[in-house]
Short mmCIF file of C-alpha atoms in Angstrom, two decimals:
data_model
loop_
_atom_site.label_atom_id
_atom_site.label_comp_id
_atom_site.label_asym_id
_atom_site.label_seq_id
_atom_site.Cartn_x
_atom_site.Cartn_y
_atom_site.Cartn_z
CA UNK A 1 -0.14 0.19 -0.41
CA UNK A 2 1.22 3.53 -1.07
CA UNK A 3 1.09 6.02 1.95
CA UNK A 4 -1.18 9.09 2.32
CA UNK A 5 1.49 11.44 2.55
CA UNK A 6 3.02 10.23 -0.78
CA UNK A 7 -0.35 10.05 -2.79
CA UNK A 8 -0.42 13.98 -1.85
CA UNK A 9 2.64 14.60 -2.54
CA UNK A 10 1.78 13.34 -6.14
CA UNK A 11 -1.73 15.02 -6.18
CA UNK A 12 -0.14 18.56 -5.35
CA UNK A 13 2.45 18.10 -7.99
CA UNK A 14 -0.10 17.07 -10.81
CA UNK A 15 -2.28 19.37 -9.72
CA UNK A 16 0.28 22.48 -9.68
CA UNK A 17 1.77 21.41 -13.01
CA UNK A 18 -1.45 21.39 -14.53
CA UNK A 19 -2.50 24.92 -13.78
CA UNK A 20 1.40 25.91 -14.41
CA UNK A 21 3.43 24.10 -16.74
CA UNK A 22 0.90 22.48 -19.27
CA UNK A 23 -0.90 25.60 -19.34
CA UNK A 24 2.11 27.56 -20.20
CA UNK A 25 2.78 24.43 -22.82
CA UNK A 26 -0.27 25.32 -24.36
CA UNK A 27 0.21 28.76 -24.35
CA UNK A 28 3.64 28.62 -26.12
CA UNK A 29 2.07 25.97 -28.59
CA UNK A 30 4.06 22.75 -27.65
CA UNK A 31 0.39 20.86 -27.46
CA UNK A 32 -1.12 19.49 -30.15
CA UNK A 33 -2.51 16.85 -29.92
CA UNK A 34 -3.52 14.08 -26.67
CA UNK A 35 0.02 12.43 -27.66
CA UNK A 36 1.81 16.05 -27.09
CA UNK A 37 -0.06 16.43 -24.28
CA UNK A 38 0.98 13.03 -22.69
CA UNK A 39 4.23 13.79 -23.67
CA UNK A 40 4.43 17.11 -22.20
CA UNK A 41 2.78 15.61 -18.64
CA UNK A 42 5.14 12.58 -18.50
CA UNK A 43 8.00 14.82 -18.86
CA UNK A 44 6.92 17.61 -16.23
CA UNK A 45 5.89 14.46 -13.58
CA UNK A 46 9.57 13.04 -14.18
CA UNK A 47 11.32 16.52 -13.16
CA UNK A 48 9.07 17.38 -10.20
CA UNK A 49 8.86 13.86 -8.63
CA UNK A 50 11.70 12.27 -9.32
CA UNK A 51 13.56 11.94 -6.02
CA UNK A 52 10.23 11.06 -4.40
CA UNK A 53 9.94 8.19 -7.14
CA UNK A 54 13.47 6.93 -6.63
CA UNK A 55 12.67 6.51 -3.15
CA UNK A 56 9.45 4.84 -3.16
CA UNK A 57 10.09 2.40 -5.96
CA UNK A 58 7.59 4.45 -8.07
CA UNK A 59 7.62 4.40 -11.67
CA UNK A 60 5.41 6.74 -14.83
CA UNK A 61 4.48 4.65 -17.48
CA UNK A 62 2.65 5.60 -20.91
CA UNK A 63 0.30 3.68 -22.21
CA UNK A 64 0.01 1.01 -19.55
CA UNK A 65 -1.87 -1.76 -19.73
CA UNK A 66 -4.74 -3.14 -17.49
CA UNK A 67 -5.54 -7.23 -18.61
CA UNK A 68 -8.22 -7.08 -16.32
CA UNK A 69 -10.29 -4.72 -18.42
CA UNK A 70 -8.32 -4.61 -21.37
CA UNK A 71 -7.52 -0.87 -21.28
CA UNK A 72 -4.59 1.31 -22.09
CA UNK A 73 -4.29 4.07 -19.24
CA UNK A 74 -2.52 7.30 -20.40
CA UNK A 75 -0.48 7.68 -18.28
CA UNK A 76 0.04 5.45 -14.93
CA UNK A 77 2.01 6.07 -11.68
CA UNK A 78 2.72 2.51 -10.11
CA UNK A 79 4.97 0.66 -7.32
CA UNK A 80 6.86 -2.04 -9.12
CA UNK A 81 9.12 -4.64 -7.18
CA UNK A 82 11.99 -5.30 -9.62
CA UNK A 83 13.32 -8.57 -7.89
CA UNK A 84 9.90 -10.50 -8.50
CA UNK A 85 10.60 -13.23 -10.74
CA UNK A 86 8.04 -12.19 -13.88
CA UNK A 87 8.25 -12.52 -17.44
CA UNK A 88 6.94 -9.15 -18.12
CA UNK A 89 7.43 -5.86 -16.49
CA UNK A 90 4.13 -4.90 -16.28
CA UNK A 91 4.04 -7.75 -14.11
CA UNK A 92 6.58 -6.61 -11.47
CA UNK A 93 3.52 -3.80 -10.39
CA UNK A 94 2.38 -3.95 -6.98
CA UNK A 95 0.22 -1.17 -6.27
CA UNK A 96 -0.73 1.60 -8.21
CA UNK A 97 -0.82 5.33 -7.09
CA UNK A 98 -2.36 7.22 -10.11
CA UNK A 99 -4.27 6.50 -13.26
CA UNK A 100 -4.61 9.61 -15.44
CA UNK A 101 -6.45 10.08 -18.76
CA UNK A 102 -6.00 12.26 -20.89
CA UNK A 103 -7.98 14.12 -23.86
CA UNK A 104 -7.49 16.69 -26.55
CA UNK A 105 -9.96 17.80 -28.59
CA UNK A 106 -11.57 20.54 -30.22
CA UNK A 107 -15.14 19.95 -30.29
CA UNK A 108 -16.46 16.38 -30.07
CA UNK A 109 -17.81 16.07 -26.48
CA UNK A 110 -18.27 12.13 -27.21
CA UNK A 111 -15.13 11.82 -27.81
CA UNK A 112 -14.40 13.07 -24.30
CA UNK A 113 -17.19 10.99 -22.76
CA UNK A 114 -15.62 7.78 -23.48
CA UNK A 115 -12.78 8.12 -21.29
CA UNK A 116 -15.91 9.24 -18.73
CA UNK A 117 -16.56 5.88 -18.51
CA UNK A 118 -13.44 4.36 -18.74
CA UNK A 119 -12.62 5.88 -15.44
CA UNK A 120 -15.82 4.94 -13.76
CA UNK A 121 -14.78 1.11 -14.97
CA UNK A 122 -11.36 1.67 -13.31
CA UNK A 123 -13.05 2.50 -9.95
CA UNK A 124 -15.31 -0.20 -10.34
CA UNK A 125 -12.96 -3.28 -11.21
CA UNK A 126 -9.81 -2.51 -9.95
CA UNK A 127 -9.12 -2.94 -6.43
CA UNK A 128 -6.55 -0.35 -5.89
CA UNK A 129 -6.45 2.58 -3.54
CA UNK A 130 -5.45 4.95 -6.27
CA UNK A 131 -6.22 8.46 -7.04
CA UNK A 132 -7.71 9.31 -11.10
CA UNK A 133 -6.83 12.36 -12.98
CA UNK A 134 -9.18 13.31 -15.52
CA UNK A 135 -6.98 15.88 -18.16
CA UNK A 136 -8.89 17.40 -20.81
CA UNK A 137 -7.92 20.44 -23.34
CA UNK A 138 -11.10 21.20 -24.97
CA UNK A 139 -10.31 23.57 -27.53
CA UNK A 140 -13.72 25.12 -27.99
CA UNK A 141 -16.16 27.90 -26.36
CA UNK A 142 -17.33 26.86 -23.11
CA UNK A 143 -20.14 27.76 -19.97
CA UNK A 144 -18.10 25.71 -17.54
CA UNK A 145 -14.84 23.80 -17.74
CA UNK A 146 -15.99 20.43 -15.39
CA UNK A 147 -17.23 17.48 -17.22
CA UNK A 148 -18.79 15.42 -14.31
CA UNK A 149 -21.93 15.81 -12.30
CA UNK A 150 -23.14 15.89 -8.63
CA UNK A 151 -24.03 12.09 -9.08
CA UNK A 152 -20.52 11.13 -9.97
CA UNK A 153 -18.92 13.58 -7.84
CA UNK A 154 -20.76 12.65 -4.51
CA UNK A 155 -20.50 8.95 -5.46
CA UNK A 156 -18.06 6.50 -7.12
CA UNK A 157 -15.53 10.08 -7.65
CA UNK A 158 -16.28 10.82 -3.95
CA UNK A 159 -12.52 11.13 -2.31
CA UNK A 160 -10.80 9.35 -5.61
CA UNK A 161 -11.16 11.75 -9.04
CA UNK A 162 -9.74 14.87 -9.81
CA UNK A 163 -10.60 16.75 -13.25
CA UNK A 164 -8.03 18.75 -14.83
CA UNK A 165 -9.90 21.25 -17.46
CA UNK A 166 -9.11 23.50 -19.71
CA UNK A 167 -10.86 25.48 -22.36
CA UNK A 168 -12.02 28.60 -23.47
CA UNK A 169 -14.73 30.88 -21.47
CA UNK A 170 -15.67 33.73 -23.66
CA UNK A 171 -12.10 34.94 -25.06
CA UNK A 172 -9.84 33.39 -22.55
CA UNK A 173 -8.44 29.74 -22.45
CA UNK A 174 -8.52 28.86 -19.03
CA UNK A 175 -6.38 26.01 -16.96
CA UNK A 176 -8.87 24.60 -14.03
CA UNK A 177 -8.48 21.78 -11.57
CA UNK A 178 -11.60 20.37 -9.79
CA UNK A 179 -11.12 18.24 -7.30
CA UNK A 180 -13.14 15.81 -5.46
CA UNK A 181 -10.30 13.43 -3.86
CA UNK A 182 -10.15 15.82 -0.42
CA UNK A 183 -6.36 16.67 -0.83
CA UNK A 184 -4.60 19.45 -1.01
CA UNK A 185 -6.82 22.42 -2.93
CA UNK A 186 -9.90 21.44 -4.09
CA UNK A 187 -10.99 24.07 -6.75
CA UNK A 188 -8.31 26.77 -8.89
CA UNK A 189 -8.26 28.54 -12.62
CA UNK A 190 -5.92 29.95 -14.14
CA UNK A 191 -5.83 31.95 -17.26
CA UNK A 192 -3.21 31.06 -20.33
CA UNK A 193 -1.52 33.26 -21.69
CA UNK A 194 -1.44 32.15 -25.08
CA UNK A 195 0.85 33.51 -27.85
CA UNK A 196 0.22 31.90 -31.10
#
């Protein structure tokens, strides 16, 4: 089991990276599709969390396969026991700290909603006491930036899920955290200085 204090450090890093580093990368034109968002988040997480990861045998993997559900997660932070005599590296997983699903879209909400269902499946079928993150850059004019409703956030998502949102409110692109996991800050929004 991963200590709550470690999960809190990871949570704080993910939230701050979204609001600052990912927002800056987007504003500078470094992100264009989901793959570049995935690469950017991976890079910033490695830089920010490297000592914590090394001390606790934690690893960040993109496209991590959960054979129980036949799903690939965009990014996971997992605890590994490299001394286990297993054939595949993925079989050396002993615990999960975070599962991160990412979407980058310009107007197809149905595409985003498929990952919402996927997150619910993770929570219901995987037996891990981990945190779930749903990062969405939605290049569209929005009335609000969150995707989950009170039914989700008061039930299965409560204590487990954080939304990392981005979208246009009027003429301004905002990056926002909407957290239901009761760790660190729960809601914060920052405007993105788009230079392109």
